[in-house]
PDB file of C-alpha atoms in Angstrom:
ATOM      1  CA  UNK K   1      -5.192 -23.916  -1.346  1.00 44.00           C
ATOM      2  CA  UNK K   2      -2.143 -23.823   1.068  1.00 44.00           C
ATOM      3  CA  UNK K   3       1.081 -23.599  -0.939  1.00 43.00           C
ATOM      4  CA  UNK K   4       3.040 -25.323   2.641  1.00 44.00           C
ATOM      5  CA  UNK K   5       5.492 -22.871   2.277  1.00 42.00           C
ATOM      6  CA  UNK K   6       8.728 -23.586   4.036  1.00 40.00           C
ATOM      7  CA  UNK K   7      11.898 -21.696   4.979  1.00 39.00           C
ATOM      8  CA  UNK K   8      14.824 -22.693   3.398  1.00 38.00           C
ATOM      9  CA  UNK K   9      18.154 -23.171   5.293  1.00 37.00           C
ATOM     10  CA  UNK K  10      20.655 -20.369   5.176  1.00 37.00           C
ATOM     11  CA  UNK K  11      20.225 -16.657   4.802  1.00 39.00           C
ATOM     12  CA  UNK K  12      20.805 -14.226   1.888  1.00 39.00           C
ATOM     13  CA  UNK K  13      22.077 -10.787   2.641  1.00 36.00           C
ATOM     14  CA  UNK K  14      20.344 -10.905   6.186  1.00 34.00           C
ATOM     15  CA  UNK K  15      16.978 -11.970   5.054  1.00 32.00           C
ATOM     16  CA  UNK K  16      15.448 -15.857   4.895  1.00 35.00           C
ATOM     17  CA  UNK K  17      14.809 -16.697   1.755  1.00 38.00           C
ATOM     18  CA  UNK K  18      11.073 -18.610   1.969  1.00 34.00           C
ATOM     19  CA  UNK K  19      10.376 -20.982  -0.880  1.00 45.00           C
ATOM     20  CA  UNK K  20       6.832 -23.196  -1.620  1.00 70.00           C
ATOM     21  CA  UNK K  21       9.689 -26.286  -0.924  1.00 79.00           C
ATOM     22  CA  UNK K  22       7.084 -28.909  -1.089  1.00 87.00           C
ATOM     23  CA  UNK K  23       6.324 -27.542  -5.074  1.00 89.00           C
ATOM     24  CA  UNK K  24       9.468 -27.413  -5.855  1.00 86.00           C
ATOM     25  CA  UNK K  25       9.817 -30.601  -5.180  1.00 89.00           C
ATOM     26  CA  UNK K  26       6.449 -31.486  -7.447  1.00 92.00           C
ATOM     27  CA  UNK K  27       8.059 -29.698 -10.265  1.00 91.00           C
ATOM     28  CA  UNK K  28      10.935 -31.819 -10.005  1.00 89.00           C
ATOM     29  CA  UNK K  29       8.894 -34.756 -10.159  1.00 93.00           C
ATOM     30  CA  UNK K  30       7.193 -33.878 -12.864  1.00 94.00           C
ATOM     31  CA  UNK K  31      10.512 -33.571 -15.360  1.00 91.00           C
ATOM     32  CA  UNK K  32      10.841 -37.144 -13.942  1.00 92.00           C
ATOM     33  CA  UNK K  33      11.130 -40.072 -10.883  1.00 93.00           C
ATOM     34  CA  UNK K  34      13.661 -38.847  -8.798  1.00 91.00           C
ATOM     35  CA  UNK K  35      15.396 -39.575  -5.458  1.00 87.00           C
ATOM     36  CA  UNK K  36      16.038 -37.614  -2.373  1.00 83.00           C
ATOM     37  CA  UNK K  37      20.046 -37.103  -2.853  1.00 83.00           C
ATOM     38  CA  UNK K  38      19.448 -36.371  -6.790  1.00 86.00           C
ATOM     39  CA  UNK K  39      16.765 -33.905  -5.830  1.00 84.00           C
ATOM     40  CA  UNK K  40      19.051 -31.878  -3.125  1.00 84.00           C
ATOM     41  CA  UNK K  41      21.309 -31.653  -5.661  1.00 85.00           C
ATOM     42  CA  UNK K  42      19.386 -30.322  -8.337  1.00 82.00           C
ATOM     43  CA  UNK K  43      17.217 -28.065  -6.008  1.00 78.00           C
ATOM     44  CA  UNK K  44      21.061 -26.533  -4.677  1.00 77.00           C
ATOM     45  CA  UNK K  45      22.139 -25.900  -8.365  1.00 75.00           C
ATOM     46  CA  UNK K  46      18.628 -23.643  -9.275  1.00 69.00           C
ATOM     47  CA  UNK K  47      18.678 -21.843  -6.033  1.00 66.00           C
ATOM     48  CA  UNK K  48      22.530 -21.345  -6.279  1.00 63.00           C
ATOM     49  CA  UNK K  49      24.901 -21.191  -3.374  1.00 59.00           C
ATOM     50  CA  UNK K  50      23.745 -18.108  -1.911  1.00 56.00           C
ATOM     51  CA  UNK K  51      20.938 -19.716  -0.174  1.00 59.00           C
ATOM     52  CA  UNK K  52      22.965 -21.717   1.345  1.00 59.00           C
ATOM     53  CA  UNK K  53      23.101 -25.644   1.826  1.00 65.00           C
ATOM     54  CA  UNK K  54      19.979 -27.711   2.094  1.00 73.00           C
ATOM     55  CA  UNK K  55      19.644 -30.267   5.021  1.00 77.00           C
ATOM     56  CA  UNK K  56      19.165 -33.685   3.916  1.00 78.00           C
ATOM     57  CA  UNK K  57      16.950 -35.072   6.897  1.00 81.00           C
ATOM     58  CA  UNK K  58      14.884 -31.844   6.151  1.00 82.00           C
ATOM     59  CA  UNK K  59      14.365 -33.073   2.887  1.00 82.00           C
ATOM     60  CA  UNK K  60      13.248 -36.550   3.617  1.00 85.00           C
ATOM     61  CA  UNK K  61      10.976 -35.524   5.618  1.00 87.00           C
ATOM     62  CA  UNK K  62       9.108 -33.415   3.360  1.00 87.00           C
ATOM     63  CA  UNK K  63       8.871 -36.511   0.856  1.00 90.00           C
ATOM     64  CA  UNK K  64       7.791 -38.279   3.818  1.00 91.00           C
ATOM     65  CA  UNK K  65       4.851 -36.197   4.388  1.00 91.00           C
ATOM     66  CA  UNK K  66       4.160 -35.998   0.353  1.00 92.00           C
ATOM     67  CA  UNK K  67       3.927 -39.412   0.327  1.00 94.00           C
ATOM     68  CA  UNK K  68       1.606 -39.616   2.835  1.00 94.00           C
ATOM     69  CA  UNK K  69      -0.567 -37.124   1.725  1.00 94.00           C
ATOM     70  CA  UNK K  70      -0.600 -39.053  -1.685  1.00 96.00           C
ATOM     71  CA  UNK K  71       1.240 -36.550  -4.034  1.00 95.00           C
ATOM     72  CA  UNK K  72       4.061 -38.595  -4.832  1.00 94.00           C
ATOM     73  CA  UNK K  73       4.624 -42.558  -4.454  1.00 95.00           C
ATOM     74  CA  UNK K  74       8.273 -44.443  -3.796  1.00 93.00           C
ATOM     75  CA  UNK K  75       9.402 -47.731  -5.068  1.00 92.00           C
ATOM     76  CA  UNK K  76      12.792 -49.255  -3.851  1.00 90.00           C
ATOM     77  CA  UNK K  77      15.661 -49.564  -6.705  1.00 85.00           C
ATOM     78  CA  UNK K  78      18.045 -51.903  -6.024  1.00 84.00           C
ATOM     79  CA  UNK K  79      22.228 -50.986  -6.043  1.00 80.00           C
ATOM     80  CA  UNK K  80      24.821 -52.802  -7.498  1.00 82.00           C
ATOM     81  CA  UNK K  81      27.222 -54.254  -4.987  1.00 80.00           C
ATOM     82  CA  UNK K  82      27.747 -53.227  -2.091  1.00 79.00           C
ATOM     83  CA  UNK K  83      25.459 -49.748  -2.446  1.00 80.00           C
ATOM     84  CA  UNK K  84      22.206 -49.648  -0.270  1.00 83.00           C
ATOM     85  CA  UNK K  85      18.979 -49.654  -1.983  1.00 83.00           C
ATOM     86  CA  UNK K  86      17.462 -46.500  -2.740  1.00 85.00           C
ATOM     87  CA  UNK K  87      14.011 -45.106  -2.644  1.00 89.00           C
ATOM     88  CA  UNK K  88      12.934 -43.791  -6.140  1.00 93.00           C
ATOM     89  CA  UNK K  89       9.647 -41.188  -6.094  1.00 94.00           C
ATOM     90  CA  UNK K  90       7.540 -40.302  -8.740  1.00 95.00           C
ATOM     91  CA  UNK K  91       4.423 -37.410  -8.920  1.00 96.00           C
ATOM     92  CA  UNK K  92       1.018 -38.651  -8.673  1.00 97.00           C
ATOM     93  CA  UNK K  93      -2.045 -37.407 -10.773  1.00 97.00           C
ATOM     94  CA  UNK K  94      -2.890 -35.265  -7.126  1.00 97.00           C
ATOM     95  CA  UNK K  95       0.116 -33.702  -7.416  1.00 95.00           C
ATOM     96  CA  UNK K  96       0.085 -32.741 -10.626  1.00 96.00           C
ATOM     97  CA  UNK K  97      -3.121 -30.957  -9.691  1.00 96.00           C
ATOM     98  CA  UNK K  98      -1.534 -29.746  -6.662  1.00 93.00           C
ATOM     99  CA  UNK K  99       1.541 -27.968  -8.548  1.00 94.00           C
ATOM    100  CA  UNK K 100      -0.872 -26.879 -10.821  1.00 95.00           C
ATOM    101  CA  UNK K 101      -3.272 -25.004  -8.891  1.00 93.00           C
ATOM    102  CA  UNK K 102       0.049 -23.758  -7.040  1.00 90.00           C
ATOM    103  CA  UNK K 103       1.087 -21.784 -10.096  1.00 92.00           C
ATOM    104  CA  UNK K 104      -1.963 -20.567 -10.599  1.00 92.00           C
ATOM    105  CA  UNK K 105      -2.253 -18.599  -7.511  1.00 90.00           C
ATOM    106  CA  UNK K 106      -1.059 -15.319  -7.404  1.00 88.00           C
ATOM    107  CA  UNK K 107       1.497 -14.776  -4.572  1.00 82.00           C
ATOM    108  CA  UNK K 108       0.047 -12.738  -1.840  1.00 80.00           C
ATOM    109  CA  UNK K 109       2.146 -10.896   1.085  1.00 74.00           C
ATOM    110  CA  UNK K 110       2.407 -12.913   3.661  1.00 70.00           C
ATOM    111  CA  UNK K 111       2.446 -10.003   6.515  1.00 64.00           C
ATOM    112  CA  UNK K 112       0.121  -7.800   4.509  1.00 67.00           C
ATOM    113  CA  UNK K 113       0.771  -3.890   3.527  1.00 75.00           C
ATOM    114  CA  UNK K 114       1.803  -2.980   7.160  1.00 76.00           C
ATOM    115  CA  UNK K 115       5.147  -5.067   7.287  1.00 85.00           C
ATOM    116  CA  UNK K 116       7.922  -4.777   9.546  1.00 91.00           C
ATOM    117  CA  UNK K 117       9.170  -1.728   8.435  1.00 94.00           C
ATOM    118  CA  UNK K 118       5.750  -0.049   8.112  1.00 93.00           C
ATOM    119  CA  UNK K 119       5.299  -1.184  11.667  1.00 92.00           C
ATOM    120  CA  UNK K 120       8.605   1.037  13.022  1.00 95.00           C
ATOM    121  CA  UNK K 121       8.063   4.120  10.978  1.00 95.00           C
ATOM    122  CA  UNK K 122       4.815   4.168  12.865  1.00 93.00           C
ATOM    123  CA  UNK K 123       5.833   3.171  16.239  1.00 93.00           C
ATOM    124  CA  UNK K 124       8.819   5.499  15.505  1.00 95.00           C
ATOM    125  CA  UNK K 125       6.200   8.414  14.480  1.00 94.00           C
ATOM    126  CA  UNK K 126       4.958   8.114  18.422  1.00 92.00           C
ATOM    127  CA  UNK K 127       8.147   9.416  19.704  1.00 93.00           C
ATOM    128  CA  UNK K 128       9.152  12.091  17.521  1.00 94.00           C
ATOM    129  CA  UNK K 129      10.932  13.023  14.115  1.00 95.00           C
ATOM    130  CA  UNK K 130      14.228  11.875  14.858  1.00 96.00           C
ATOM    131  CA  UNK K 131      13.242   8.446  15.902  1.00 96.00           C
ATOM    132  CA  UNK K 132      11.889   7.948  12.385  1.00 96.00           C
ATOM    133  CA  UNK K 133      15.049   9.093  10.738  1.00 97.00           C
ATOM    134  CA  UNK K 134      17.147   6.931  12.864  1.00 97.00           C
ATOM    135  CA  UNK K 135      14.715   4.174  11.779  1.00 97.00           C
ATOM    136  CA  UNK K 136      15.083   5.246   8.055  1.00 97.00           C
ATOM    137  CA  UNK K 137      18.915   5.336   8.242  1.00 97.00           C
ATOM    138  CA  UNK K 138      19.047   1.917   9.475  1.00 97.00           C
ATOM    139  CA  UNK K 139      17.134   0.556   7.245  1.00 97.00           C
ATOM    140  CA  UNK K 140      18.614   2.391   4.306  1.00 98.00           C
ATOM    141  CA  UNK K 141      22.456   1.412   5.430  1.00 98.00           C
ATOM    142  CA  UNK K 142      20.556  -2.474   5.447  1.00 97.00           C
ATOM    143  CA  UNK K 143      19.177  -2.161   1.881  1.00 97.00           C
ATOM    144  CA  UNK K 144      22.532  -0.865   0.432  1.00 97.00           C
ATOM    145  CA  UNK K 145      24.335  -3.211   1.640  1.00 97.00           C
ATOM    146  CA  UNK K 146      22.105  -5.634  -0.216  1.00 95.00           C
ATOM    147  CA  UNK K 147      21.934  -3.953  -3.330  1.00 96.00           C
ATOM    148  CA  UNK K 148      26.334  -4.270  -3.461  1.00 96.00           C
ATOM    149  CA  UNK K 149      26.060  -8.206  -2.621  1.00 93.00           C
ATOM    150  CA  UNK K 150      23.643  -8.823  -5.578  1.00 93.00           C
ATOM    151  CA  UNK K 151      25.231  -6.393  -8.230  1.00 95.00           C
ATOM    152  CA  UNK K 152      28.237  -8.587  -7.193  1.00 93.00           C
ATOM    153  CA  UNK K 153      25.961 -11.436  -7.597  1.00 90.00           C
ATOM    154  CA  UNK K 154      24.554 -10.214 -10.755  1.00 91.00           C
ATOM    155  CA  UNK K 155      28.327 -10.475 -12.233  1.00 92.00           C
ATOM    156  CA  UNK K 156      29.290 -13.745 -10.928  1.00 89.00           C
ATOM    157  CA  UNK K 157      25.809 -15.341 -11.793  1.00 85.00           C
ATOM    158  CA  UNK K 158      25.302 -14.121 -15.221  1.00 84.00           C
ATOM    159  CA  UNK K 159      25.875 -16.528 -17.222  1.00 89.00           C
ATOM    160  CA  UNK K 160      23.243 -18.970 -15.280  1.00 85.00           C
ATOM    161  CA  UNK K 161      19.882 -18.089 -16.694  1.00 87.00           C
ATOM    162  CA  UNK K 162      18.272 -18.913 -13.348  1.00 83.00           C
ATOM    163  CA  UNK K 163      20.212 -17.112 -11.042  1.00 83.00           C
ATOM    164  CA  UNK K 164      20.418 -14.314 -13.304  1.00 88.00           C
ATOM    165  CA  UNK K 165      16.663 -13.852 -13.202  1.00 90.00           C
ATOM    166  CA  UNK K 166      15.914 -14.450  -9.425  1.00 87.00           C
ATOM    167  CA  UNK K 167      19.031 -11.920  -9.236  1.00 90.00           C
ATOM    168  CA  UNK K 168      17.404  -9.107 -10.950  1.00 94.00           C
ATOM    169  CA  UNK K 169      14.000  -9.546  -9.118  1.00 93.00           C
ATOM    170  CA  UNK K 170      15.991  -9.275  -5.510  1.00 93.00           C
ATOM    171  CA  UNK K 171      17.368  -6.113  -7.181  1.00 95.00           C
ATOM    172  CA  UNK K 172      14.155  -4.429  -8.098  1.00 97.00           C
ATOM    173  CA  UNK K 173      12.813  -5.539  -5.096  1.00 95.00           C
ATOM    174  CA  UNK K 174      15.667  -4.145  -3.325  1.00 96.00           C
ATOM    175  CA  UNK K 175      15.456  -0.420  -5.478  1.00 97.00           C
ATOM    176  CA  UNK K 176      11.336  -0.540  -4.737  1.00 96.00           C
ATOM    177  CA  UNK K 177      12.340  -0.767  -0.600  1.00 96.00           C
ATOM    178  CA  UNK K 178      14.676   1.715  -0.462  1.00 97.00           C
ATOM    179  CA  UNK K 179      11.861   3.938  -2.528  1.00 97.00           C
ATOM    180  CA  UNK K 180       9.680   3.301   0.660  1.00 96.00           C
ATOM    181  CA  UNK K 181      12.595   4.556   2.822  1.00 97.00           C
ATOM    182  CA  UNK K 182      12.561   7.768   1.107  1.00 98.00           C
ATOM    183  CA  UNK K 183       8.901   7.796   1.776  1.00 97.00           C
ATOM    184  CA  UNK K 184       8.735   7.367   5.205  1.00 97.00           C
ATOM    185  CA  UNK K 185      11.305   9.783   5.636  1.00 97.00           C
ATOM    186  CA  UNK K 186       9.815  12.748   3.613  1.00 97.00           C
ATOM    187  CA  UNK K 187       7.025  12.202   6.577  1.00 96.00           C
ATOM    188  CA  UNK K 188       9.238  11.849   9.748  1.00 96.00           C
ATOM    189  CA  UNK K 189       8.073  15.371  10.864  1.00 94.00           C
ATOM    190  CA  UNK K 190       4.655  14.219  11.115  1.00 91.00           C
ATOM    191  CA  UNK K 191       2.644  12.378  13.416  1.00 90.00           C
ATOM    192  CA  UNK K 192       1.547   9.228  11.837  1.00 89.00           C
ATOM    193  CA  UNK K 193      -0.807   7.760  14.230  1.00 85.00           C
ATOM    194  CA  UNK K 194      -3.439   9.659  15.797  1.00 82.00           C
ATOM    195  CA  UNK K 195      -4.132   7.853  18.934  1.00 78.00           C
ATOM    196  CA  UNK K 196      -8.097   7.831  20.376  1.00 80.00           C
ATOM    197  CA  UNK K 197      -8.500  10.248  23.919  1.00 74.00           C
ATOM    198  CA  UNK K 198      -9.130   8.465  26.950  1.00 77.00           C
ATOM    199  CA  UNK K 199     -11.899   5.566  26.650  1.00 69.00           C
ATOM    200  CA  UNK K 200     -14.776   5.068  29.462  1.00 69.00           C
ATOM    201  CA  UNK K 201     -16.476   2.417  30.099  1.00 69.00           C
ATOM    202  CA  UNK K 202     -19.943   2.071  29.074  1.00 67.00           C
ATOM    203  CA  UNK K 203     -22.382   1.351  32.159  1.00 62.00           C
ATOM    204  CA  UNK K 204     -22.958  -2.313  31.014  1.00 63.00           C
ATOM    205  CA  UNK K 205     -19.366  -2.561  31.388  1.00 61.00           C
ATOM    206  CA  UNK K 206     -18.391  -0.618  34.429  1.00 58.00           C
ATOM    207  CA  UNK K 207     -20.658  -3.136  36.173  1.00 59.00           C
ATOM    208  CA  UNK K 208     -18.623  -6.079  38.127  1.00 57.00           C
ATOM    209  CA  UNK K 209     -19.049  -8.795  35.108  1.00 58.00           C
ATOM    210  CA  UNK K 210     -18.933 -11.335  37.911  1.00 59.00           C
ATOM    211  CA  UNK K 211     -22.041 -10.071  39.644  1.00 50.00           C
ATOM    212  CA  UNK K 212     -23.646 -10.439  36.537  1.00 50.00           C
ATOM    213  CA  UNK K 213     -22.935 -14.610  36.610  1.00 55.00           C
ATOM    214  CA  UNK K 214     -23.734 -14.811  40.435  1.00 52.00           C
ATOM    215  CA  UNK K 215     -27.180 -16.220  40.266  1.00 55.00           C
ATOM    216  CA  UNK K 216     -29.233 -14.699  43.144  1.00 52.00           C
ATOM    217  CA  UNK K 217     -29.963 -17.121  45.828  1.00 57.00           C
ATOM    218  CA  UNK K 218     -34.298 -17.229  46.931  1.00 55.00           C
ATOM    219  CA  UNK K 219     -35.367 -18.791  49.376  1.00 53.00           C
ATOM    220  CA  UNK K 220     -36.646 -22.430  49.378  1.00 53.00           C
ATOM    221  CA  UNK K 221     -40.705 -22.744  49.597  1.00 52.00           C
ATOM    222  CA  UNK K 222     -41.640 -25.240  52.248  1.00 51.00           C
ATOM    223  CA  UNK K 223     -42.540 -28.517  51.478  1.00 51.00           C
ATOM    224  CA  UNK K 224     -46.176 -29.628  52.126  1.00 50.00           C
ATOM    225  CA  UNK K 225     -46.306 -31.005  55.771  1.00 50.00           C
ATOM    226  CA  UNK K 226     -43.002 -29.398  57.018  1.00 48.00           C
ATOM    227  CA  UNK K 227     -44.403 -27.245  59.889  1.00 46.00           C
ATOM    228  CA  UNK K 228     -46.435 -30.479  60.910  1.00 49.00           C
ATOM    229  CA  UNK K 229     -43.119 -32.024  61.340  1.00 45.00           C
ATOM    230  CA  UNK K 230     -41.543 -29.317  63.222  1.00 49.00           C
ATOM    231  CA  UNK K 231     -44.152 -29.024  65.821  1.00 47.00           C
ATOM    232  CA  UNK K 232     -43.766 -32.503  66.643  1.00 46.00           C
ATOM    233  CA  UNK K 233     -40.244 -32.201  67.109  1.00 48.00           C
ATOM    234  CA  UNK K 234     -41.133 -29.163  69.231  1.00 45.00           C
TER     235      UNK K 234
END
């Protein structure tokens, strides 16, 4: 099952936070019917201001597309005076099975084992040690930085149960990174890649490929009578 996940607006410490927004916006639904302004709201106050502010257009248009896919339904609720009518949604029985098969997937990386990083220590490896210490040192100065802004995070935030948690995960997270750092550096004097020797190409292949599609040309038998023909014209 696709999860649809979406980034979310704003960055965090240098990184984009990337959220399943369309479930989040099921689970919502599920405490209750809802509308799009109540649901930005309450979607800012769990994430916390760190992520930074949600667009509303963005928003709509993911209910938009909810609807149609028939996971949630709207109904107009009429305002008192002068207030425009609002559109109200509520979950639908596919979208409780939706959320639910959502949480019961386990949450896989989305750029596999060799990330980012993995990708520069190697690249780094082709040139020599002191690229992949230079690569290591960046990277290390990036993930300390990080680990300051959420232990000041962690104090601000600790009274919001919430916050608290997704807090302490970045942190671990954070501690586990910086454990590959040390990693890749206790192998920067090594060559990580061992590159193939020269390749040739096989005989099938050192062939022009285009010869190969030129069908050869024979010549046309003569039709029955044709020399009659000619000697008359002769």
């Amino acid at each position: 099952m696709n999860s649809g996940a979406e980034p979310l607006p704003g960055e965090h410490t240098g990184y984009c936070r990337v959220v399943a927004f369309q479930h989040v916006i099921l689970a919502l639904l599920e405490d209750g019917p809802s509308h799009g302004w109540q649901m930005k709201v309450q979607i800012e106050a769990a994430l916390g201001p760190e992520y930074g502010g949600l667009n509303r257009g963005y928003i709509y248009e993911v209910i938009h597309k909810m609807e149609r896919d028939g996971l949630i339904t709207s109904r107009v609720e009429p305002q008192v005076g002068m207030r425009p009518d609002r559109s109200v949604h509520e979950i639908t029985e596919a979208g409780r099975d939706q959320l639910t098969g959502w949480l019961g997937e386990p949450v896989r990386r989305s750029a596999g084992f060799r990330d980012e990083f993995v990708q520069k220590v190697l690249a780094a490896s082709l040139r020599g040690e002191a690229a992949v210490r230079q690569v290591c040192r960046v990277q290390r100065r990036a993930l300390l930085s990080e680990a300051k802004t959420l232990q000041t995070l962690r104090r601000e935030r600790g009274t919001d149960p919430g916050a608290a948690f997704t807090i302490e995960v970045a942190i671990l997270r954070t501690n586990a990174e910086l454990e590959c750092v040390e990693a890749a550096e206790a192998r920067a004097d090594q060559r990580l890649i061992d590159l193939p020797g020269p390749a040739e190409p096989s005989a099938e292949h050192a062939a022009d490929p285009r010869a190969a599609r030129t069908p050869v040309r024979r010549p046309s038998a003569a039709r029955p009578g044709s020399a009659g023909l000619d000697r008359r014209r002769a």
